[in-house]
């Protein structure tokens, strides 16, 4: 299994080394999944920050004697969106991990290149 962090940072190296084993890595698919992961992770963090900020404002509004019902509804809506984003991110991470588990190990630099057998893993 290849480490998903290694694939993110060294995808071209992985592609080259796997090619010496006759394995054709679908770089485009992995790059697209990584871009989706980054966007989802950023979105999830933004929702978490917004929910935390609004939660603090509920306490402040309550202390001032203001109606907090609209803020509570807004925080509940953010909570639902956050939960959905977390589920989607978790599923995407599972997909990336499953794909990385299906990749063969990279050969060490000292291993001589032998006869190549063409293999391509479709995602």
mmCIF file of N, CA, C and O in Angstrom, residues 7-114:
data_model
loop_
_atom_site.group_PDB
_atom_site.id
_atom_site.type_symbol
_atom_site.label_atom_id
_atom_site.label_comp_id
_atom_site.label_asym_id
_atom_site.label_seq_id
_atom_site.Cartn_x
_atom_site.Cartn_y
_atom_site.Cartn_z
ATOM 1 N N UNK A 7 1.440 9.920 -2.095
ATOM 2 C CA UNK A 7 0.828 10.082 -3.416
ATOM 3 C C UNK A 7 0.478 11.539 -3.690
ATOM 4 O O UNK A 7 0.633 12.021 -4.809
ATOM 5 N N UNK A 8 -0.006 12.242 -2.666
ATOM 6 C CA UNK A 8 -0.365 13.657 -2.851
ATOM 7 C C UNK A 8 0.861 14.495 -3.180
ATOM 8 O O UNK A 8 0.820 15.351 -4.053
ATOM 9 N N UNK A 9 1.938 14.254 -2.470
ATOM 10 C CA UNK A 9 3.107 15.118 -2.609
ATOM 11 C C UNK A 9 4.082 14.665 -3.694
ATOM 12 O O UNK A 9 4.803 15.485 -4.259
ATOM 13 N N UNK A 10 4.101 13.380 -3.992
ATOM 14 C CA UNK A 10 5.092 12.837 -4.931
ATOM 15 C C UNK A 10 4.442 11.972 -6.009
ATOM 16 O O UNK A 10 4.950 10.907 -6.346
ATOM 17 N N UNK A 11 3.349 12.441 -6.559
ATOM 18 C CA UNK A 11 2.604 11.612 -7.510
ATOM 19 C C UNK A 11 3.415 11.303 -8.764
ATOM 20 O O UNK A 11 3.348 10.199 -9.304
ATOM 21 N N UNK A 12 4.208 12.258 -9.231
ATOM 22 C CA UNK A 12 5.017 12.004 -10.427
ATOM 23 C C UNK A 12 6.115 10.974 -10.161
ATOM 24 O O UNK A 12 6.400 10.128 -11.006
ATOM 25 N N UNK A 13 6.712 11.031 -8.984
ATOM 26 C CA UNK A 13 7.712 10.036 -8.600
ATOM 27 C C UNK A 13 7.076 8.653 -8.530
ATOM 28 O O UNK A 13 7.640 7.671 -9.028
ATOM 29 N N UNK A 14 5.899 8.590 -7.922
ATOM 30 C CA UNK A 14 5.191 7.314 -7.831
ATOM 31 C C UNK A 14 4.865 6.782 -9.220
ATOM 32 O O UNK A 14 5.041 5.593 -9.496
ATOM 33 N N UNK A 15 4.413 7.655 -10.096
ATOM 34 C CA UNK A 15 4.078 7.243 -11.460
ATOM 35 C C UNK A 15 5.306 6.673 -12.178
ATOM 36 O O UNK A 15 5.233 5.623 -12.819
ATOM 37 N N UNK A 16 6.431 7.359 -12.043
ATOM 38 C CA UNK A 16 7.664 6.907 -12.702
ATOM 39 C C UNK A 16 8.137 5.561 -12.151
ATOM 40 O O UNK A 16 8.509 4.666 -12.912
ATOM 41 N N UNK A 17 8.129 5.419 -10.828
ATOM 42 C CA UNK A 17 8.612 4.174 -10.225
ATOM 43 C C UNK A 17 7.678 3.010 -10.524
ATOM 44 O O UNK A 17 8.131 1.890 -10.755
ATOM 45 N N UNK A 18 6.381 3.278 -10.522
ATOM 46 C CA UNK A 18 5.440 2.210 -10.843
ATOM 47 C C UNK A 18 5.550 1.803 -12.310
ATOM 48 O O UNK A 18 5.359 0.639 -12.655
ATOM 49 N N UNK A 19 5.896 2.758 -13.162
ATOM 50 C CA UNK A 19 6.071 2.449 -14.590
ATOM 51 C C UNK A 19 7.214 1.456 -14.792
ATOM 52 O O UNK A 19 7.174 0.639 -15.715
ATOM 53 N N UNK A 20 8.243 1.497 -13.925
ATOM 54 C CA UNK A 20 9.342 0.536 -14.043
ATOM 55 C C UNK A 20 8.875 -0.875 -13.736
ATOM 56 O O UNK A 20 9.534 -1.832 -14.107
ATOM 57 N N UNK A 21 7.744 -0.993 -13.052
ATOM 58 C CA UNK A 21 7.158 -2.309 -12.757
ATOM 59 C C UNK A 21 6.089 -2.677 -13.782
ATOM 60 O O UNK A 21 5.410 -3.687 -13.628
ATOM 61 N N UNK A 22 5.895 -1.796 -14.780
ATOM 62 C CA UNK A 22 4.881 -2.060 -15.788
ATOM 63 C C UNK A 22 3.487 -1.658 -15.353
ATOM 64 O O UNK A 22 2.500 -2.083 -15.930
ATOM 65 N N UNK A 23 3.405 -0.826 -14.336
ATOM 66 C CA UNK A 23 2.110 -0.384 -13.805
ATOM 67 C C UNK A 23 1.865 1.046 -14.233
ATOM 68 O O UNK A 23 2.680 1.931 -13.988
ATOM 69 N N UNK A 24 0.722 1.277 -14.852
ATOM 70 C CA UNK A 24 0.388 2.615 -15.325
ATOM 71 C C UNK A 24 -0.559 3.263 -14.316
ATOM 72 O O UNK A 24 -1.709 2.846 -14.162
ATOM 73 N N UNK A 25 -0.081 4.289 -13.633
ATOM 74 C CA UNK A 25 -0.857 4.989 -12.609
ATOM 75 C C UNK A 25 -1.759 6.027 -13.261
ATOM 76 O O UNK A 25 -1.314 6.823 -14.078
ATOM 77 N N UNK A 26 -3.031 6.027 -12.881
ATOM 78 C CA UNK A 26 -3.998 6.995 -13.397
ATOM 79 C C UNK A 26 -3.872 8.296 -12.588
ATOM 80 O O UNK A 26 -4.619 8.551 -11.651
ATOM 81 N N UNK A 27 -2.906 9.102 -12.977
ATOM 82 C CA UNK A 27 -2.587 10.331 -12.247
ATOM 83 C C UNK A 27 -3.748 11.315 -12.277
ATOM 84 O O UNK A 27 -4.057 11.949 -11.267
ATOM 85 N N UNK A 28 -4.408 11.437 -13.403
ATOM 86 C CA UNK A 28 -5.503 12.408 -13.534
ATOM 87 C C UNK A 28 -6.610 12.143 -12.516
ATOM 88 O O UNK A 28 -7.104 13.061 -11.871
ATOM 89 N N UNK A 29 -6.973 10.886 -12.360
ATOM 90 C CA UNK A 29 -8.015 10.538 -11.394
ATOM 91 C C UNK A 29 -7.570 10.867 -9.974
ATOM 92 O O UNK A 29 -8.331 11.444 -9.201
ATOM 93 N N UNK A 30 -6.345 10.523 -9.643
ATOM 94 C CA UNK A 30 -5.839 10.810 -8.293
ATOM 95 C C UNK A 30 -5.757 12.307 -8.026
ATOM 96 O O UNK A 30 -6.082 12.770 -6.933
ATOM 97 N N UNK A 31 -5.344 13.074 -9.023
ATOM 98 C CA UNK A 31 -5.267 14.530 -8.862
ATOM 99 C C UNK A 31 -6.667 15.110 -8.666
ATOM 100 O O UNK A 31 -6.878 15.980 -7.812
ATOM 101 N N UNK A 32 -7.634 14.612 -9.428
ATOM 102 C CA UNK A 32 -9.014 15.096 -9.282
ATOM 103 C C UNK A 32 -9.582 14.774 -7.904
ATOM 104 O O UNK A 32 -10.252 15.608 -7.286
ATOM 105 N N UNK A 33 -9.319 13.572 -7.418
ATOM 106 C CA UNK A 33 -9.770 13.203 -6.073
ATOM 107 C C UNK A 33 -9.118 14.082 -5.014
ATOM 108 O O UNK A 33 -9.763 14.495 -4.047
ATOM 109 N N UNK A 34 -7.844 14.376 -5.203
ATOM 110 C CA UNK A 34 -7.125 15.223 -4.246
ATOM 111 C C UNK A 34 -7.683 16.642 -4.243
ATOM 112 O O UNK A 34 -7.825 17.265 -3.191
ATOM 113 N N UNK A 35 -8.011 17.154 -5.407
ATOM 114 C CA UNK A 35 -8.602 18.500 -5.481
ATOM 115 C C UNK A 35 -9.953 18.541 -4.774
ATOM 116 O O UNK A 35 -10.255 19.488 -4.050
ATOM 117 N N UNK A 36 -10.754 17.494 -4.977
ATOM 118 C CA UNK A 36 -12.041 17.412 -4.276
ATOM 119 C C UNK A 36 -11.833 17.326 -2.775
ATOM 120 O O UNK A 36 -12.561 17.934 -1.984
ATOM 121 N N UNK A 37 -10.824 16.556 -2.343
ATOM 122 C CA UNK A 37 -10.546 16.415 -0.913
ATOM 123 C C UNK A 37 -10.188 17.762 -0.301
ATOM 124 O O UNK A 37 -10.694 18.144 0.751
ATOM 125 N N UNK A 38 -9.320 18.503 -0.987
ATOM 126 C CA UNK A 38 -8.916 19.816 -0.476
ATOM 127 C C UNK A 38 -10.109 20.760 -0.370
ATOM 128 O O UNK A 38 -10.272 21.467 0.632
ATOM 129 N N UNK A 39 -10.949 20.780 -1.399
ATOM 130 C CA UNK A 39 -12.121 21.659 -1.391
ATOM 131 C C UNK A 39 -13.090 21.281 -0.279
ATOM 132 O O UNK A 39 -13.598 22.153 0.440
ATOM 133 N N UNK A 40 -13.329 19.982 -0.114
ATOM 134 C CA UNK A 40 -14.229 19.533 0.949
ATOM 135 C C UNK A 40 -13.667 19.813 2.330
ATOM 136 O O UNK A 40 -14.393 20.217 3.235
ATOM 137 N N UNK A 41 -12.379 19.604 2.494
ATOM 138 C CA UNK A 41 -11.764 19.864 3.794
ATOM 139 C C UNK A 41 -11.841 21.353 4.138
ATOM 140 O O UNK A 41 -12.166 21.718 5.260
ATOM 141 N N UNK A 42 -11.587 22.194 3.161
ATOM 142 C CA UNK A 42 -11.671 23.635 3.374
ATOM 143 C C UNK A 42 -13.102 24.056 3.700
ATOM 144 O O UNK A 42 -13.341 24.843 4.618
ATOM 145 N N UNK A 43 -14.043 23.520 2.959
ATOM 146 C CA UNK A 43 -15.451 23.828 3.184
ATOM 147 C C UNK A 43 -15.892 23.387 4.577
ATOM 148 O O UNK A 43 -16.598 24.117 5.277
ATOM 149 N N UNK A 44 -15.464 22.214 4.984
ATOM 150 C CA UNK A 44 -15.805 21.699 6.312
ATOM 151 C C UNK A 44 -15.232 22.591 7.409
ATOM 152 O O UNK A 44 -15.922 22.913 8.382
ATOM 153 N N UNK A 45 -14.005 23.020 7.236
ATOM 154 C CA UNK A 45 -13.391 23.904 8.230
ATOM 155 C C UNK A 45 -14.099 25.260 8.275
ATOM 156 O O UNK A 45 -14.309 25.822 9.355
ATOM 157 N N UNK A 46 -14.480 25.771 7.113
ATOM 158 C CA UNK A 46 -15.197 27.049 7.070
ATOM 159 C C UNK A 46 -16.549 26.951 7.777
ATOM 160 O O UNK A 46 -16.936 27.852 8.529
ATOM 161 N N UNK A 47 -17.270 25.858 7.531
ATOM 162 C CA UNK A 47 -18.554 25.659 8.208
ATOM 163 C C UNK A 47 -18.368 25.545 9.718
ATOM 164 O O UNK A 47 -19.167 26.098 10.484
ATOM 165 N N UNK A 48 -17.326 24.847 10.143
ATOM 166 C CA UNK A 48 -17.053 24.702 11.574
ATOM 167 C C UNK A 48 -16.761 26.060 12.203
ATOM 168 O O UNK A 48 -17.293 26.382 13.276
ATOM 169 N N UNK A 49 -15.950 26.858 11.539
ATOM 170 C CA UNK A 49 -15.627 28.192 12.061
ATOM 171 C C UNK A 49 -16.867 29.081 12.130
ATOM 172 O O UNK A 49 -17.071 29.803 13.113
ATOM 173 N N UNK A 50 -17.690 29.023 11.093
ATOM 174 C CA UNK A 50 -18.906 29.838 11.078
ATOM 175 C C UNK A 50 -19.861 29.408 12.186
ATOM 176 O O UNK A 50 -20.464 30.242 12.863
ATOM 177 N N UNK A 51 -20.004 28.101 12.375
ATOM 178 C CA UNK A 51 -20.876 27.610 13.439
ATOM 179 C C UNK A 51 -20.353 28.027 14.810
ATOM 180 O O UNK A 51 -21.123 28.466 15.679
ATOM 181 N N UNK A 52 -19.048 27.957 15.020
ATOM 182 C CA UNK A 52 -18.471 28.379 16.300
ATOM 183 C C UNK A 52 -18.704 29.865 16.549
ATOM 184 O O UNK A 52 -19.034 30.270 17.660
ATOM 185 N N UNK A 53 -18.517 30.677 15.515
ATOM 186 C CA UNK A 53 -18.729 32.117 15.648
ATOM 187 C C UNK A 53 -20.179 32.439 15.998
ATOM 188 O O UNK A 53 -20.455 33.242 16.894
ATOM 189 N N UNK A 54 -21.108 31.787 15.294
ATOM 190 C CA UNK A 54 -22.524 32.042 15.567
ATOM 191 C C UNK A 54 -22.932 31.512 16.931
ATOM 192 O O UNK A 54 -23.786 32.105 17.594
ATOM 193 N N UNK A 55 -22.333 30.423 17.356
ATOM 194 C CA UNK A 55 -22.640 29.887 18.686
ATOM 195 C C UNK A 55 -22.226 30.871 19.772
ATOM 196 O O UNK A 55 -22.934 31.053 20.767
ATOM 197 N N UNK A 56 -21.081 31.519 19.585
ATOM 198 C CA UNK A 56 -20.646 32.532 20.550
ATOM 199 C C UNK A 56 -21.603 33.710 20.561
ATOM 200 O O UNK A 56 -21.892 34.283 21.615
ATOM 201 N N UNK A 57 -22.084 34.093 19.386
ATOM 202 C CA UNK A 57 -22.993 35.243 19.315
ATOM 203 C C UNK A 57 -24.333 34.933 19.976
ATOM 204 O O UNK A 57 -25.023 35.851 20.430
ATOM 205 N N UNK A 58 -24.708 33.661 20.060
ATOM 206 C CA UNK A 58 -25.951 33.294 20.749
ATOM 207 C C UNK A 58 -25.844 33.659 22.228
ATOM 208 O O UNK A 58 -26.745 34.265 22.800
ATOM 209 N N UNK A 59 -24.726 33.302 22.828
ATOM 210 C CA UNK A 59 -24.529 33.633 24.240
ATOM 211 C C UNK A 59 -24.514 35.131 24.480
ATOM 212 O O UNK A 59 -25.086 35.621 25.455
ATOM 213 N N UNK A 60 -23.889 35.872 23.583
ATOM 214 C CA UNK A 60 -23.831 37.327 23.715
ATOM 215 C C UNK A 60 -25.219 37.940 23.542
ATOM 216 O O UNK A 60 -25.599 38.856 24.283
ATOM 217 N N UNK A 61 -25.976 37.457 22.562
ATOM 218 C CA UNK A 61 -27.326 37.984 22.326
ATOM 219 C C UNK A 61 -28.241 37.640 23.495
ATOM 220 O O UNK A 61 -29.085 38.460 23.892
ATOM 221 N N UNK A 62 -28.069 36.460 24.045
ATOM 222 C CA UNK A 62 -28.885 36.053 25.192
ATOM 223 C C UNK A 62 -28.593 36.948 26.392
ATOM 224 O O UNK A 62 -29.503 37.337 27.126
ATOM 225 N N UNK A 63 -27.321 37.275 26.582
ATOM 226 C CA UNK A 63 -26.939 38.144 27.699
ATOM 227 C C UNK A 63 -27.522 39.549 27.534
ATOM 228 O O UNK A 63 -27.827 40.221 28.525
ATOM 229 N N UNK A 64 -27.689 39.980 26.282
ATOM 230 C CA UNK A 64 -28.266 41.300 26.018
ATOM 231 C C UNK A 64 -29.791 41.269 26.034
ATOM 232 O O UNK A 64 -30.436 42.308 25.894
ATOM 233 N N UNK A 65 -30.373 40.085 26.166
ATOM 234 C CA UNK A 65 -31.819 39.954 26.210
ATOM 235 C C UNK A 65 -32.479 39.947 24.840
ATOM 236 O O UNK A 65 -33.684 40.158 24.736
ATOM 237 N N UNK A 66 -31.731 39.690 23.809
ATOM 238 C CA UNK A 66 -32.266 39.676 22.454
ATOM 239 C C UNK A 66 -32.891 38.319 22.138
ATOM 240 O O UNK A 66 -32.632 37.329 22.814
ATOM 241 N N UNK A 67 -33.716 38.314 21.087
ATOM 242 C CA UNK A 67 -34.327 37.071 20.628
ATOM 243 C C UNK A 67 -33.246 36.231 19.935
ATOM 244 O O UNK A 67 -32.657 36.668 18.946
ATOM 245 N N UNK A 68 -33.014 35.040 20.459
ATOM 246 C CA UNK A 68 -31.943 34.204 19.906
ATOM 247 C C UNK A 68 -32.469 33.111 18.971
ATOM 248 O O UNK A 68 -31.687 32.357 18.401
ATOM 249 N N UNK A 69 -33.765 33.030 18.784
ATOM 250 C CA UNK A 69 -34.343 31.965 17.967
ATOM 251 C C UNK A 69 -33.795 31.954 16.541
ATOM 252 O O UNK A 69 -33.451 30.887 16.030
ATOM 253 N N UNK A 70 -33.679 33.112 15.858
ATOM 254 C CA UNK A 70 -33.116 33.072 14.498
ATOM 255 C C UNK A 70 -31.665 32.568 14.482
ATOM 256 O O UNK A 70 -31.268 31.850 13.565
ATOM 257 N N UNK A 71 -30.901 32.938 15.507
ATOM 258 C CA UNK A 71 -29.517 32.462 15.587
ATOM 259 C C UNK A 71 -29.463 30.955 15.836
ATOM 260 O O UNK A 71 -28.627 30.259 15.257
ATOM 261 N N UNK A 72 -30.353 30.456 16.683
ATOM 262 C CA UNK A 72 -30.398 29.018 16.945
ATOM 263 C C UNK A 72 -30.734 28.241 15.671
ATOM 264 O O UNK A 72 -30.132 27.194 15.401
ATOM 265 N N UNK A 73 -31.687 28.756 14.891
ATOM 266 C CA UNK A 73 -32.057 28.090 13.637
ATOM 267 C C UNK A 73 -30.884 28.098 12.660
ATOM 268 O O UNK A 73 -30.630 27.110 11.969
ATOM 269 N N UNK A 74 -30.174 29.216 12.627
ATOM 270 C CA UNK A 74 -29.023 29.335 11.734
ATOM 271 C C UNK A 74 -27.918 28.354 12.124
ATOM 272 O O UNK A 74 -27.314 27.701 11.263
ATOM 273 N N UNK A 75 -27.663 28.227 13.421
ATOM 274 C CA UNK A 75 -26.634 27.305 13.906
ATOM 275 C C UNK A 75 -27.047 25.855 13.635
ATOM 276 O O UNK A 75 -26.212 25.028 13.250
ATOM 277 N N UNK A 76 -28.327 25.566 13.798
ATOM 278 C CA UNK A 76 -28.806 24.204 13.522
ATOM 279 C C UNK A 76 -28.629 23.872 12.043
ATOM 280 O O UNK A 76 -28.212 22.755 11.696
ATOM 281 N N UNK A 77 -28.926 24.839 11.170
ATOM 282 C CA UNK A 77 -28.751 24.638 9.730
ATOM 283 C C UNK A 77 -27.270 24.411 9.400
ATOM 284 O O UNK A 77 -26.931 23.532 8.604
ATOM 285 N N UNK A 78 -26.411 25.209 10.012
ATOM 286 C CA UNK A 78 -24.967 25.025 9.798
ATOM 287 C C UNK A 78 -24.507 23.654 10.293
ATOM 288 O O UNK A 78 -23.663 23.017 9.669
ATOM 289 N N UNK A 79 -25.074 23.214 11.393
ATOM 290 C CA UNK A 79 -24.729 21.903 11.925
ATOM 291 C C UNK A 79 -25.089 20.795 10.952
ATOM 292 O O UNK A 79 -24.315 19.849 10.753
ATOM 293 N N UNK A 80 -26.259 20.915 10.319
ATOM 294 C CA UNK A 80 -26.676 19.914 9.329
ATOM 295 C C UNK A 80 -25.736 19.921 8.127
ATOM 296 O O UNK A 80 -25.338 18.871 7.619
ATOM 297 N N UNK A 81 -25.396 21.122 7.651
ATOM 298 C CA UNK A 81 -24.474 21.236 6.515
ATOM 299 C C UNK A 81 -23.094 20.680 6.873
ATOM 300 O O UNK A 81 -22.459 20.003 6.068
ATOM 301 N N UNK A 82 -22.647 20.953 8.088
ATOM 302 C CA UNK A 82 -21.350 20.469 8.545
ATOM 303 C C UNK A 82 -21.339 18.946 8.623
ATOM 304 O O UNK A 82 -20.382 18.304 8.184
ATOM 305 N N UNK A 83 -22.401 18.375 9.158
ATOM 306 C CA UNK A 83 -22.479 16.913 9.245
ATOM 307 C C UNK A 83 -22.438 16.283 7.856
ATOM 308 O O UNK A 83 -21.744 15.284 7.639
ATOM 309 N N UNK A 84 -23.162 16.863 6.911
ATOM 310 C CA UNK A 84 -23.178 16.338 5.544
ATOM 311 C C UNK A 84 -21.792 16.452 4.905
ATOM 312 O O UNK A 84 -21.333 15.522 4.223
ATOM 313 N N UNK A 85 -21.117 17.576 5.137
ATOM 314 C CA UNK A 85 -19.778 17.773 4.579
ATOM 315 C C UNK A 85 -18.788 16.777 5.188
ATOM 316 O O UNK A 85 -17.927 16.240 4.477
ATOM 317 N N UNK A 86 -18.918 16.508 6.479
ATOM 318 C CA UNK A 86 -18.025 15.544 7.138
ATOM 319 C C UNK A 86 -18.225 14.141 6.579
ATOM 320 O O UNK A 86 -17.260 13.401 6.370
ATOM 321 N N UNK A 87 -19.477 13.768 6.336
ATOM 322 C CA UNK A 87 -19.765 12.446 5.773
ATOM 323 C C UNK A 87 -19.174 12.336 4.370
ATOM 324 O O UNK A 87 -18.535 11.341 4.024
ATOM 325 N N UNK A 88 -19.380 13.380 3.562
ATOM 326 C CA UNK A 88 -18.853 13.371 2.196
ATOM 327 C C UNK A 88 -17.325 13.299 2.199
ATOM 328 O O UNK A 88 -16.723 12.543 1.425
ATOM 329 N N UNK A 89 -16.691 14.060 3.082
ATOM 330 C CA UNK A 89 -15.237 14.031 3.186
ATOM 331 C C UNK A 89 -14.746 12.659 3.634
ATOM 332 O O UNK A 89 -13.780 12.122 3.093
ATOM 333 N N UNK A 90 -15.421 12.068 4.587
ATOM 334 C CA UNK A 90 -15.038 10.744 5.071
ATOM 335 C C UNK A 90 -15.136 9.699 3.954
ATOM 336 O O UNK A 90 -14.240 8.863 3.807
ATOM 337 N N UNK A 91 -16.191 9.755 3.170
ATOM 338 C CA UNK A 91 -16.354 8.820 2.051
ATOM 339 C C UNK A 91 -15.257 9.014 1.012
ATOM 340 O O UNK A 91 -14.714 8.045 0.478
ATOM 341 N N UNK A 92 -14.932 10.256 0.734
ATOM 342 C CA UNK A 92 -13.880 10.539 -0.236
ATOM 343 C C UNK A 92 -12.529 10.031 0.258
ATOM 344 O O UNK A 92 -11.757 9.443 -0.502
ATOM 345 N N UNK A 93 -12.246 10.229 1.541
ATOM 346 C CA UNK A 93 -10.988 9.733 2.112
ATOM 347 C C UNK A 93 -10.921 8.207 2.061
ATOM 348 O O UNK A 93 -9.858 7.636 1.801
ATOM 349 N N UNK A 94 -12.057 7.547 2.275
ATOM 350 C CA UNK A 94 -12.092 6.091 2.160
ATOM 351 C C UNK A 94 -11.784 5.663 0.729
ATOM 352 O O UNK A 94 -11.056 4.688 0.508
ATOM 353 N N UNK A 95 -12.337 6.382 -0.237
ATOM 354 C CA UNK A 95 -12.086 6.070 -1.649
ATOM 355 C C UNK A 95 -10.606 6.220 -1.973
ATOM 356 O O UNK A 95 -10.003 5.347 -2.608
ATOM 357 N N UNK A 96 -10.016 7.307 -1.520
ATOM 358 C CA UNK A 96 -8.592 7.543 -1.771
ATOM 359 C C UNK A 96 -7.744 6.458 -1.105
ATOM 360 O O UNK A 96 -6.805 5.929 -1.710
ATOM 361 N N UNK A 97 -8.079 6.104 0.123
ATOM 362 C CA UNK A 97 -7.331 5.049 0.823
ATOM 363 C C UNK A 97 -7.481 3.702 0.123
ATOM 364 O O UNK A 97 -6.512 2.946 0.008
ATOM 365 N N UNK A 98 -8.681 3.392 -0.341
ATOM 366 C CA UNK A 98 -8.914 2.134 -1.049
ATOM 367 C C UNK A 98 -8.079 2.070 -2.323
ATOM 368 O O UNK A 98 -7.467 1.046 -2.631
ATOM 369 N N UNK A 99 -8.031 3.186 -3.045
ATOM 370 C CA UNK A 99 -7.229 3.229 -4.268
ATOM 371 C C UNK A 99 -5.744 3.074 -3.957
ATOM 372 O O UNK A 99 -5.032 2.341 -4.646
ATOM 373 N N UNK A 100 -5.282 3.741 -2.920
ATOM 374 C CA UNK A 100 -3.859 3.650 -2.590
ATOM 375 C C UNK A 100 -3.492 2.253 -2.091
ATOM 376 O O UNK A 100 -2.376 1.791 -2.308
ATOM 377 N N UNK A 101 -4.451 1.553 -1.463
ATOM 378 C CA UNK A 101 -4.179 0.186 -1.009
ATOM 379 C C UNK A 101 -4.055 -0.778 -2.187
ATOM 380 O O UNK A 101 -3.413 -1.816 -2.071
ATOM 381 N N UNK A 102 -4.657 -0.437 -3.298
ATOM 382 C CA UNK A 102 -4.592 -1.296 -4.468
ATOM 383 C C UNK A 102 -3.342 -1.112 -5.312
ATOM 384 O O UNK A 102 -3.129 -1.843 -6.270
ATOM 385 N N UNK A 103 -2.531 -0.133 -4.955
ATOM 386 C CA UNK A 103 -1.311 0.121 -5.720
ATOM 387 C C UNK A 103 -0.172 -0.758 -5.211
ATOM 388 O O UNK A 103 -0.041 -0.968 -4.008
ATOM 389 N N UNK A 104 0.652 -1.244 -6.121
ATOM 390 C CA UNK A 104 1.796 -2.038 -5.670
ATOM 391 C C UNK A 104 2.850 -1.155 -5.001
ATOM 392 O O UNK A 104 2.860 0.066 -5.185
ATOM 393 N N UNK A 105 3.705 -1.797 -4.241
ATOM 394 C CA UNK A 105 4.804 -1.068 -3.607
ATOM 395 C C UNK A 105 5.756 -0.523 -4.668
ATOM 396 O O UNK A 105 5.902 -1.101 -5.742
ATOM 397 N N UNK A 106 6.399 0.570 -4.324
ATOM 398 C CA UNK A 106 7.384 1.147 -5.234
ATOM 399 C C UNK A 106 8.679 0.366 -5.122
ATOM 400 O O UNK A 106 9.102 0.018 -4.014
ATOM 401 N N UNK A 107 9.328 0.105 -6.239
ATOM 402 C CA UNK A 107 10.616 -0.588 -6.158
ATOM 403 C C UNK A 107 11.689 0.343 -5.597
ATOM 404 O O UNK A 107 11.653 1.561 -5.815
ATOM 405 N N UNK A 108 12.606 -0.217 -4.878
ATOM 406 C CA UNK A 108 13.730 0.554 -4.351
ATOM 407 C C UNK A 108 14.606 0.989 -5.524
ATOM 408 O O UNK A 108 14.659 0.326 -6.564
ATOM 409 N N UNK A 109 15.302 2.094 -5.351
ATOM 410 C CA UNK A 109 16.147 2.624 -6.430
ATOM 411 C C UNK A 109 17.227 1.633 -6.869
ATOM 412 O O UNK A 109 17.665 1.664 -8.014
ATOM 413 N N UNK A 110 17.668 0.761 -5.973
ATOM 414 C CA UNK A 110 18.729 -0.198 -6.296
ATOM 415 C C UNK A 110 18.229 -1.425 -7.066
ATOM 416 O O UNK A 110 19.023 -2.214 -7.559
ATOM 417 N N UNK A 111 16.903 -1.595 -7.153
ATOM 418 C CA UNK A 111 16.350 -2.763 -7.831
ATOM 419 C C UNK A 111 16.437 -2.556 -9.335
ATOM 420 O O UNK A 111 15.987 -1.545 -9.862
ATOM 421 N N UNK A 112 17.056 -3.509 -10.046
ATOM 422 C CA UNK A 112 17.164 -3.350 -11.502
ATOM 423 C C UNK A 112 15.789 -3.490 -12.159
ATOM 424 O O UNK A 112 14.921 -4.206 -11.671
ATOM 425 N N UNK A 113 15.628 -2.777 -13.265
ATOM 426 C CA UNK A 113 14.379 -2.824 -14.006
ATOM 427 C C UNK A 113 14.361 -4.099 -14.832
ATOM 428 O O UNK A 113 15.295 -4.390 -15.576
ATOM 429 N N UNK A 114 13.306 -4.876 -14.675
ATOM 430 C CA UNK A 114 13.194 -6.128 -15.406
ATOM 431 C C UNK A 114 12.226 -5.989 -16.570
ATOM 432 O O UNK A 114 11.911 -4.880 -17.011
#
